[in-house]
mmCIF file of C-alpha atoms in Angstrom:
data_model
loop_
_atom_site.group_PDB
_atom_site.id
_atom_site.type_symbol
_atom_site.label_atom_id
_atom_site.label_comp_id
_atom_site.label_asym_id
_atom_site.label_seq_id
_atom_site.Cartn_x
_atom_site.Cartn_y
_atom_site.Cartn_z
ATOM 1 C CA ARG A 4 -35.919 13.799 33.559
ATOM 2 C CA GLN A 5 -34.357 10.913 35.048
ATOM 3 C CA ALA A 6 -35.886 11.173 38.545
ATOM 4 C CA VAL A 7 -39.289 11.719 36.992
ATOM 5 C CA ASP A 8 -38.709 8.324 34.537
ATOM 6 C CA GLU A 9 -37.487 6.593 37.384
ATOM 7 C CA PHE A 10 -40.647 7.489 39.708
ATOM 8 C CA VAL A 11 -43.068 6.863 36.343
ATOM 9 C CA ALA A 12 -41.626 3.533 36.202
ATOM 10 C CA SER A 13 -41.889 2.721 39.494
ATOM 11 C CA GLY A 14 -45.945 3.416 39.003
ATOM 12 C CA HIS A 15 -45.224 5.996 41.704
ATOM 13 C CA LEU A 16 -46.098 9.215 38.924
ATOM 14 C CA GLU A 17 -47.898 9.698 35.746
ATOM 15 C CA VAL A 18 -48.073 11.798 33.515
ATOM 16 C CA VAL A 19 -50.435 14.008 32.408
ATOM 17 C CA ALA A 20 -49.378 16.400 29.870
ATOM 18 C CA GLU A 21 -46.433 17.900 28.827
ATOM 19 C CA LEU A 22 -45.448 21.599 28.756
ATOM 20 C CA GLY A 23 -43.688 24.137 26.933
ATOM 21 C CA GLU A 24 -41.164 23.449 24.288
ATOM 22 C CA GLN A 25 -41.999 19.712 22.823
ATOM 23 C CA PRO A 26 -39.230 17.519 21.786
ATOM 24 C CA GLY A 27 -36.662 18.536 19.421
ATOM 25 C CA TRP A 28 -36.059 21.880 20.726
ATOM 26 C CA VAL A 29 -32.839 23.817 21.239
ATOM 27 C CA TYR A 30 -30.981 25.458 23.929
ATOM 28 C CA GLY A 31 -27.785 26.309 24.133
ATOM 29 C CA GLY A 32 -26.630 24.894 21.028
ATOM 30 C CA ARG A 33 -28.223 21.295 22.110
ATOM 31 C CA THR A 34 -31.208 19.223 20.558
ATOM 32 C CA ILE A 35 -33.057 18.230 23.427
ATOM 33 C CA ASP A 36 -35.038 15.304 22.809
ATOM 34 C CA ALA A 37 -37.491 15.823 26.358
ATOM 35 C CA PRO A 38 -40.413 18.459 26.498
ATOM 36 C CA GLU A 39 -39.859 21.089 28.232
ATOM 37 C CA GLY A 40 -41.656 20.488 31.144
ATOM 38 C CA LEU A 41 -43.850 17.523 32.400
ATOM 39 C CA VAL A 42 -47.357 17.743 34.978
ATOM 40 C CA THR A 43 -47.312 14.755 36.961
ATOM 41 C CA THR A 44 -49.732 13.840 39.131
ATOM 42 C CA ILE A 45 -49.128 11.063 42.229
ATOM 43 C CA VAL A 46 -50.219 7.933 42.021
ATOM 44 C CA LYS A 47 -48.676 6.011 45.100
ATOM 45 C CA ARG A 48 -46.768 7.796 47.646
ATOM 46 C CA LEU A 49 -43.516 6.611 49.314
ATOM 47 C CA GLU A 50 -43.196 5.587 52.560
ATOM 48 C CA ASP A 51 -42.580 7.787 54.911
ATOM 49 C CA PRO A 52 -38.696 8.300 54.884
ATOM 50 C CA GLU A 53 -37.070 8.458 57.811
ATOM 51 C CA SER A 54 -37.221 11.759 58.940
ATOM 52 C CA THR A 55 -35.557 13.174 62.343
ATOM 53 C CA PHE A 56 -35.627 16.743 63.717
ATOM 54 C CA VAL A 57 -31.938 16.767 64.029
ATOM 55 C CA ASN A 58 -29.396 19.438 61.750
ATOM 56 C CA VAL A 59 -32.620 21.129 60.647
ATOM 57 C CA ARG A 60 -34.032 24.724 61.141
ATOM 58 C CA TYR A 61 -36.961 26.216 62.710
ATOM 59 C CA ALA A 62 -38.678 29.125 62.506
ATOM 60 C CA TRP A 63 -40.159 29.572 65.762
ATOM 61 C CA TYR A 64 -43.122 31.461 66.603
ATOM 62 C CA GLY A 65 -44.016 33.130 70.136
ATOM 63 C CA GLN A 66 -47.446 32.404 72.130
ATOM 64 C CA SER A 67 -49.658 33.469 69.323
ATOM 65 C CA PHE A 68 -48.465 31.640 66.744
ATOM 66 C CA THR A 69 -48.168 34.280 64.326
ATOM 67 C CA ALA A 70 -45.379 36.552 65.946
ATOM 68 C CA PHE A 71 -42.404 35.577 64.089
ATOM 69 C CA VAL A 72 -39.520 34.980 66.918
ATOM 70 C CA ASP A 73 -36.142 33.297 66.097
ATOM 71 C CA THR A 74 -34.538 30.500 63.757
ATOM 72 C CA LEU A 75 -33.298 27.422 66.003
ATOM 73 C CA TRP A 76 -31.309 24.765 64.764
ATOM 74 C CA PHE A 77 -31.474 21.557 66.350
ATOM 75 C CA ARG A 78 -27.331 20.679 66.484
ATOM 76 C CA PRO A 79 -26.532 16.911 66.423
ATOM 77 C CA ASP A 80 -24.441 17.516 69.642
ATOM 78 C CA GLN A 81 -27.694 18.117 71.595
ATOM 79 C CA GLN A 82 -27.016 21.623 71.441
ATOM 80 C CA VAL A 83 -29.868 24.323 69.869
ATOM 81 C CA GLU A 84 -28.379 27.528 68.770
ATOM 82 C CA SER A 85 -30.302 30.213 67.652
ATOM 83 C CA GLY A 86 -30.584 32.382 65.018
ATOM 84 C CA GLY A 87 -29.435 35.246 67.325
ATOM 85 C CA SER A 88 -32.612 36.737 69.629
ATOM 86 C CA ILE A 89 -33.227 34.297 72.573
ATOM 87 C CA GLY A 90 -29.690 32.736 72.332
ATOM 88 C CA GLY A 91 -28.352 29.088 72.377
ATOM 89 C CA GLY A 92 -29.858 26.187 74.548
ATOM 90 C CA GLY A 93 -30.067 22.506 74.328
ATOM 91 C CA TRP A 94 -32.123 19.484 73.660
ATOM 92 C CA ALA A 95 -32.264 15.854 74.639
ATOM 93 C CA PHE A 96 -34.726 12.687 75.439
ATOM 94 C CA ALA A 97 -35.948 12.713 78.893
ATOM 95 C CA GLU A 98 -37.566 9.036 79.807
ATOM 96 C CA GLY A 99 -41.009 9.197 80.648
ATOM 97 C CA ALA A 100 -40.903 12.721 79.615
ATOM 98 C CA GLY A 101 -40.119 12.877 75.636
ATOM 99 C CA TRP A 102 -37.967 15.748 73.651
ATOM 100 C CA ILE A 103 -36.773 18.133 76.082
ATOM 101 C CA GLY A 104 -35.756 21.475 74.873
ATOM 102 C CA SER A 105 -34.198 24.585 76.562
ATOM 103 C CA TRP A 106 -33.710 27.903 74.866
ATOM 104 C CA ASP A 107 -34.528 31.876 76.023
ATOM 105 C CA GLY A 108 -34.046 30.679 79.256
ATOM 106 C CA LYS A 109 -37.619 28.629 79.741
ATOM 107 C CA LYS A 110 -37.249 24.542 79.243
ATOM 108 C CA PHE A 111 -39.800 23.205 76.848
ATOM 109 C CA LEU A 112 -41.338 19.935 76.321
ATOM 110 C CA LEU A 113 -41.508 19.268 72.649
ATOM 111 C CA THR A 114 -44.382 17.459 70.179
ATOM 112 C CA PHE A 115 -42.696 16.883 66.737
ATOM 113 C CA ASN A 116 -45.576 16.058 63.795
ATOM 114 C CA LYS A 117 -45.029 12.778 62.429
ATOM 115 C CA TYR A 118 -42.909 14.178 59.390
ATOM 116 C CA HIS A 119 -41.156 16.681 62.051
ATOM 117 C CA THR A 120 -42.036 19.449 59.813
ATOM 118 C CA SER A 121 -43.508 21.213 63.111
ATOM 119 C CA PHE A 122 -43.307 21.180 66.783
ATOM 120 C CA VAL A 123 -45.427 22.443 69.913
ATOM 121 C CA ALA A 124 -43.675 23.877 72.538
ATOM 122 C CA GLN A 125 -45.164 23.798 75.749
ATOM 123 C CA ASP A 126 -43.185 25.685 78.308
ATOM 124 C CA TRP A 127 -42.082 23.025 81.574
ATOM 125 C CA GLU A 128 -43.478 25.633 84.272
ATOM 126 C CA THR A 129 -46.308 27.622 82.800
ATOM 127 C CA GLY A 130 -47.538 25.365 80.377
ATOM 128 C CA ALA A 131 -47.884 28.090 77.549
ATOM 129 C CA GLU A 132 -47.003 26.862 73.714
ATOM 130 C CA SER A 133 -45.281 27.984 71.004
ATOM 131 C CA VAL A 134 -44.644 26.358 67.570
ATOM 132 C CA GLY A 135 -41.857 25.724 65.231
ATOM 133 C CA VAL A 136 -42.169 25.306 61.904
ATOM 134 C CA ARG A 137 -39.103 24.291 59.273
ATOM 135 C CA LEU A 138 -37.885 26.924 57.974
ATOM 136 C CA ASP A 139 -37.358 24.581 54.361
ATOM 137 C CA PHE A 140 -41.247 24.655 54.624
ATOM 138 C CA VAL A 141 -42.036 28.355 55.869
ATOM 139 C CA LYS A 142 -40.172 28.976 52.464
ATOM 140 C CA SER A 143 -41.817 26.750 50.526
ATOM 141 C CA MET A 144 -45.582 28.325 51.519
ATOM 142 C CA PHE A 145 -44.071 31.879 50.936
ATOM 143 C CA VAL A 146 -42.594 30.563 47.299
ATOM 144 C CA LYS A 147 -46.341 28.886 46.779
ATOM 145 C CA MET A 148 -48.408 31.687 47.779
ATOM 146 C CA GLY A 149 -46.548 33.774 45.557
ATOM 147 C CA GLY A 150 -44.316 35.776 48.344
ATOM 148 C CA ALA A 151 -40.561 36.523 48.253
ATOM 149 C CA PHE A 152 -38.695 35.016 50.984
ATOM 150 C CA HIS A 153 -34.238 36.012 51.861
#
């Protein structure tokens, strides 16, 4: 509740409706002096936070962009750790080329989107492309679509 109050006070959110129990409801022997839930709308977006791909796990999809291959974790020690099937690798910034990744016995040019929620991995030799999507982003998409994700 404190976070919502802060975002409303700063002009970033507006409360549209209150949901559920109204102030004065009791939970666990305590009287709650706030509505059970709120519907809000974004009034003003926050500035883009510093985002990075380091310490983030990605779901990696093959050339069809639909077949899940493995998970990748870009570790801060410049290693790429997989969820199991493709083995490990590394990553680095190459002057004039950009981010380079190497796993599955191949070298890839990595192009991340602005928020680092996804990347395109272009095979250095063949030019074939595959994609990675942040695992927390994939999980939230499944939940929003009503699916289960374990």
